[in-house]
Amino acid sequence: MSEVKHPLTRYRILDRCLNDRQRRYNIDDLLEACNDKLELLCIVPVSKRQIYSDLEYMKSDEGFKAPIKSYQYGTRKYLRYSHDFSIMATPISETELAQLQVAVSSLQKYRGLPFYDWIDELLTKLQFRLGIRHDDENIIGFEQNKDMIGLRFLSDIINYTLKHMAISVVYKPYNKDEMVWTIHPYYLKQYNNRWFLLGWNEMYDDLSIVPLDRIQLVEQSDKKFRPNRSVDFDQYFNNIIGVSIEEKAVPKEIVLQFSKNRLPYVLSKPLHHSQSLVDEEKGIVAIKVVPNKELLSQILWFGDDVEIISPGAIREQISKKIDLMSKKYLDVKHDCTTSC
């Protein structure tokens, strides 16, 4: 995981250390304190160079203008704020206040959903402490289904994930018997209005992707939590559409040709961040992704507005699905013809 990620987490850790009047922190101490906390949060440790960079940013005008000073104590130099200061107490600007107003309006739409109970408390604090008020005019709409199966467990799973607790999950696959798994929850992802839990599954000794709508029961497990030390989920989802990925699968270039009517839509809403325009006149675009079932579903959604140019294997998969679909409709037509 790149060291430049999670900067706010590091700034808060450093802020507490620089505020500590009972202990003197040199650069090595700051590095140790930062990495100890990051490890507890399942975040990859950073280097001393990154800590120096963080301190410089905190001192800068673009950062927090933090009064960080170096003091000599015996043979060591330690770092501390020269006077009472905290980046958490830095007043917010008018621009930030306006941005918070938009955020409050957005969050307001989630009130009442079972797994967003915490929003009521958060909005009350923002409105009281910062004088932010929600505009009753409804100007934002979100696609969210509060009756979606599995949502009743989302709040608990988020809580277990944040607190690094292993969980016992009763999982019911389609048309199969229930299974009881011990999962070490790492990450939650929403795709196509479904929620998925990614965590270490003790039964398979591997990472599992668990759709919440297949979960029957969730309880805290007495097993010791196994921290995530290997998967960067930003990278994990970087080369796929959706959530499905086969082990050791590699991205492939998928070349697609769209109709003239559909191409503007695809250019304005890319299928994937890797999308590039190959030939605008012919309506050809390319994406580089790991082929999976979500990719096939996305391509089929475009109907006759798209054709796969390459690779041949993906083209063949789509062709077979179209043949099966066509056969079903032809059978319906044949039955109607013979019986009507």
PDB file of C-alpha atoms in Angstrom, residues 12-137:
ATOM      1  CA  ARG A  12      -3.839  12.948  13.845  1.00  0.00           C
ATOM      2  CA  ILE A  13      -1.304  10.510  15.340  1.00  0.00           C
ATOM      3  CA  LEU A  14       1.527  13.016  14.978  1.00  0.00           C
ATOM      4  CA  ASP A  15      -0.703  15.763  16.390  1.00  0.00           C
ATOM      5  CA  ARG A  16      -1.261  13.797  19.596  1.00  0.00           C
ATOM      6  CA  CYS A  17       2.466  13.109  19.974  1.00  0.00           C
ATOM      7  CA  LEU A  18       3.460  16.740  19.392  1.00  0.00           C
ATOM      8  CA  ASN A  19       0.883  17.809  21.982  1.00  0.00           C
ATOM      9  CA  ASP A  20       2.185  15.410  24.642  1.00  0.00           C
ATOM     10  CA  ARG A  21       3.940  17.420  27.388  1.00  0.00           C
ATOM     11  CA  GLN A  22       4.767  14.317  29.417  1.00  0.00           C
ATOM     12  CA  ARG A  23       7.050  12.738  26.824  1.00  0.00           C
ATOM     13  CA  ARG A  24       9.723  13.911  24.393  1.00  0.00           C
ATOM     14  CA  TYR A  25       9.459  12.460  20.861  1.00  0.00           C
ATOM     15  CA  ASN A  26      12.378  12.446  18.454  1.00  0.00           C
ATOM     16  CA  ILE A  27      11.852  11.477  14.824  1.00  0.00           C
ATOM     17  CA  ASP A  28      12.375   7.764  15.560  1.00  0.00           C
ATOM     18  CA  ASP A  29       9.820   7.905  18.373  1.00  0.00           C
ATOM     19  CA  LEU A  30       7.308   9.590  16.082  1.00  0.00           C
ATOM     20  CA  LEU A  31       7.884   6.939  13.446  1.00  0.00           C
ATOM     21  CA  GLU A  32       7.375   4.146  15.981  1.00  0.00           C
ATOM     22  CA  ALA A  33       4.243   5.730  17.462  1.00  0.00           C
ATOM     23  CA  CYS A  34       2.782   6.276  14.006  1.00  0.00           C
ATOM     24  CA  ASN A  35       3.482   2.760  12.748  1.00  0.00           C
ATOM     25  CA  ASP A  36       2.239   1.118  15.950  1.00  0.00           C
ATOM     26  CA  LYS A  37      -1.122   2.837  15.499  1.00  0.00           C
ATOM     27  CA  LEU A  38      -1.231   2.151  11.755  1.00  0.00           C
ATOM     28  CA  GLU A  39      -0.624  -1.547  12.398  1.00  0.00           C
ATOM     29  CA  LEU A  40      -3.588  -1.648  14.787  1.00  0.00           C
ATOM     30  CA  LEU A  41      -5.666  -0.093  12.008  1.00  0.00           C
ATOM     31  CA  CYS A  42      -4.394  -2.722   9.531  1.00  0.00           C
ATOM     32  CA  ILE A  43      -2.581  -0.041   7.514  1.00  0.00           C
ATOM     33  CA  VAL A  44       0.863  -0.737   6.058  1.00  0.00           C
ATOM     34  CA  PRO A  45       3.651   1.058   8.030  1.00  0.00           C
ATOM     35  CA  VAL A  46       5.395   4.106   6.560  1.00  0.00           C
ATOM     36  CA  SER A  47       9.024   5.189   6.331  1.00  0.00           C
ATOM     37  CA  LYS A  48      10.930   7.878   8.241  1.00  0.00           C
ATOM     38  CA  ARG A  49      11.033   9.885   5.017  1.00  0.00           C
ATOM     39  CA  GLN A  50       7.228   9.931   4.956  1.00  0.00           C
ATOM     40  CA  ILE A  51       7.113  11.200   8.549  1.00  0.00           C
ATOM     41  CA  TYR A  52       9.485  14.044   7.641  1.00  0.00           C
ATOM     42  CA  SER A  53       7.242  14.857   4.695  1.00  0.00           C
ATOM     43  CA  ASP A  54       4.129  14.820   6.910  1.00  0.00           C
ATOM     44  CA  LEU A  55       5.730  17.185   9.419  1.00  0.00           C
ATOM     45  CA  GLU A  56       6.719  19.605   6.671  1.00  0.00           C
ATOM     46  CA  TYR A  57       3.196  19.605   5.309  1.00  0.00           C
ATOM     47  CA  MET A  58       1.710  20.187   8.782  1.00  0.00           C
ATOM     48  CA  LYS A  59       4.005  23.213   9.176  1.00  0.00           C
ATOM     49  CA  SER A  60       3.222  24.656   5.744  1.00  0.00           C
ATOM     50  CA  ASP A  61       0.674  27.325   4.838  1.00  0.00           C
ATOM     51  CA  GLU A  62      -1.067  24.764   2.621  1.00  0.00           C
ATOM     52  CA  GLY A  63      -1.329  22.438   5.612  1.00  0.00           C
ATOM     53  CA  PHE A  64      -2.138  23.470   9.182  1.00  0.00           C
ATOM     54  CA  LYS A  65       0.575  26.107   9.912  1.00  0.00           C
ATOM     55  CA  ALA A  66       1.518  23.915  12.854  1.00  0.00           C
ATOM     56  CA  PRO A  67       4.157  25.494  15.193  1.00  0.00           C
ATOM     57  CA  ILE A  68       6.443  22.456  15.222  1.00  0.00           C
ATOM     58  CA  LYS A  69       9.818  23.207  16.811  1.00  0.00           C
ATOM     59  CA  SER A  70      12.953  21.161  17.412  1.00  0.00           C
ATOM     60  CA  TYR A  71      14.384  21.181  20.962  1.00  0.00           C
ATOM     61  CA  GLN A  72      17.708  19.884  22.271  1.00  0.00           C
ATOM     62  CA  TYR A  73      17.610  17.534  25.265  1.00  0.00           C
ATOM     63  CA  GLY A  74      20.994  16.092  26.136  1.00  0.00           C
ATOM     64  CA  THR A  75      22.330  14.464  23.018  1.00  0.00           C
ATOM     65  CA  ARG A  76      18.900  14.148  21.419  1.00  0.00           C
ATOM     66  CA  LYS A  77      16.624  16.496  19.569  1.00  0.00           C
ATOM     67  CA  TYR A  78      12.906  16.153  20.042  1.00  0.00           C
ATOM     68  CA  LEU A  79       9.909  17.700  18.323  1.00  0.00           C
ATOM     69  CA  ARG A  80       6.967  19.445  19.942  1.00  0.00           C
ATOM     70  CA  TYR A  81       4.487  22.261  19.387  1.00  0.00           C
ATOM     71  CA  SER A  82       5.956  25.537  20.652  1.00  0.00           C
ATOM     72  CA  HIS A  83       2.622  26.491  22.224  1.00  0.00           C
ATOM     73  CA  ASP A  84      -0.882  25.081  22.710  1.00  0.00           C
ATOM     74  CA  PHE A  85      -2.027  23.941  19.309  1.00  0.00           C
ATOM     75  CA  SER A  86      -3.895  21.136  17.604  1.00  0.00           C
ATOM     76  CA  ILE A  87      -4.784  20.551  13.986  1.00  0.00           C
ATOM     77  CA  MET A  88      -8.166  19.386  15.278  1.00  0.00           C
ATOM     78  CA  ALA A  89      -8.822  22.884  16.648  1.00  0.00           C
ATOM     79  CA  THR A  90      -8.003  24.718  13.402  1.00  0.00           C
ATOM     80  CA  PRO A  91     -11.001  26.895  12.455  1.00  0.00           C
ATOM     81  CA  ILE A  92     -12.762  25.977   9.238  1.00  0.00           C
ATOM     82  CA  SER A  93     -12.979  28.361   6.316  1.00  0.00           C
ATOM     83  CA  GLU A  94     -16.102  29.726   4.634  1.00  0.00           C
ATOM     84  CA  THR A  95     -15.484  27.364   1.719  1.00  0.00           C
ATOM     85  CA  GLU A  96     -15.232  24.371   4.038  1.00  0.00           C
ATOM     86  CA  LEU A  97     -18.401  25.506   5.810  1.00  0.00           C
ATOM     87  CA  ALA A  98     -20.243  25.632   2.476  1.00  0.00           C
ATOM     88  CA  GLN A  99     -18.948  22.171   1.607  1.00  0.00           C
ATOM     89  CA  LEU A 100     -20.209  20.857   4.942  1.00  0.00           C
ATOM     90  CA  GLN A 101     -23.620  22.340   4.180  1.00  0.00           C
ATOM     91  CA  VAL A 102     -23.760  20.267   0.989  1.00  0.00           C
ATOM     92  CA  ALA A 103     -22.607  17.198   2.933  1.00  0.00           C
ATOM     93  CA  VAL A 104     -25.339  17.695   5.527  1.00  0.00           C
ATOM     94  CA  SER A 105     -27.955  17.973   2.788  1.00  0.00           C
ATOM     95  CA  SER A 106     -26.642  14.764   1.248  1.00  0.00           C
ATOM     96  CA  LEU A 107     -26.515  12.839   4.526  1.00  0.00           C
ATOM     97  CA  GLN A 108     -30.034  13.965   5.386  1.00  0.00           C
ATOM     98  CA  LYS A 109     -31.355  11.698   2.630  1.00  0.00           C
ATOM     99  CA  TYR A 110     -30.086   8.618   4.491  1.00  0.00           C
ATOM    100  CA  ARG A 111     -32.008   9.336   7.690  1.00  0.00           C
ATOM    101  CA  GLY A 112     -34.351   6.508   8.557  1.00  0.00           C
ATOM    102  CA  LEU A 113     -32.384   3.719   6.888  1.00  0.00           C
ATOM    103  CA  PRO A 114     -31.630   1.011   9.481  1.00  0.00           C
ATOM    104  CA  PHE A 115     -27.870   0.970   9.046  1.00  0.00           C
ATOM    105  CA  TYR A 116     -27.490   4.764   9.124  1.00  0.00           C
ATOM    106  CA  ASP A 117     -28.802   5.408  12.640  1.00  0.00           C
ATOM    107  CA  TRP A 118     -25.538   7.178  13.489  1.00  0.00           C
ATOM    108  CA  ILE A 119     -26.357   9.926  10.980  1.00  0.00           C
ATOM    109  CA  ASP A 120     -29.018  11.441  13.258  1.00  0.00           C
ATOM    110  CA  GLU A 121     -26.434  11.978  15.999  1.00  0.00           C
ATOM    111  CA  LEU A 122     -23.781  13.248  13.581  1.00  0.00           C
ATOM    112  CA  LEU A 123     -26.110  15.747  11.909  1.00  0.00           C
ATOM    113  CA  THR A 124     -27.322  17.028  15.271  1.00  0.00           C
ATOM    114  CA  LYS A 125     -23.720  17.719  16.343  1.00  0.00           C
ATOM    115  CA  LEU A 126     -22.843  19.453  13.070  1.00  0.00           C
ATOM    116  CA  GLN A 127     -25.959  21.583  13.220  1.00  0.00           C
ATOM    117  CA  PHE A 128     -25.403  22.541  16.866  1.00  0.00           C
ATOM    118  CA  ARG A 129     -21.633  23.144  16.884  1.00  0.00           C
ATOM    119  CA  LEU A 130     -21.227  24.755  13.477  1.00  0.00           C
ATOM    120  CA  GLY A 131     -24.603  26.378  13.023  1.00  0.00           C
ATOM    121  CA  ILE A 132     -25.259  24.330   9.878  1.00  0.00           C
ATOM    122  CA  ARG A 133     -28.914  23.854   9.096  1.00  0.00           C
ATOM    123  CA  HIS A 134     -30.498  21.460   6.649  1.00  0.00           C
ATOM    124  CA  ASP A 135     -32.485  22.995   3.828  1.00  0.00           C
ATOM    125  CA  ASP A 136     -35.847  21.229   3.631  1.00  0.00           C
ATOM    126  CA  GLU A 137     -35.904  21.601  -0.144  1.00  0.00           C
TER     127      GLU A 137
END
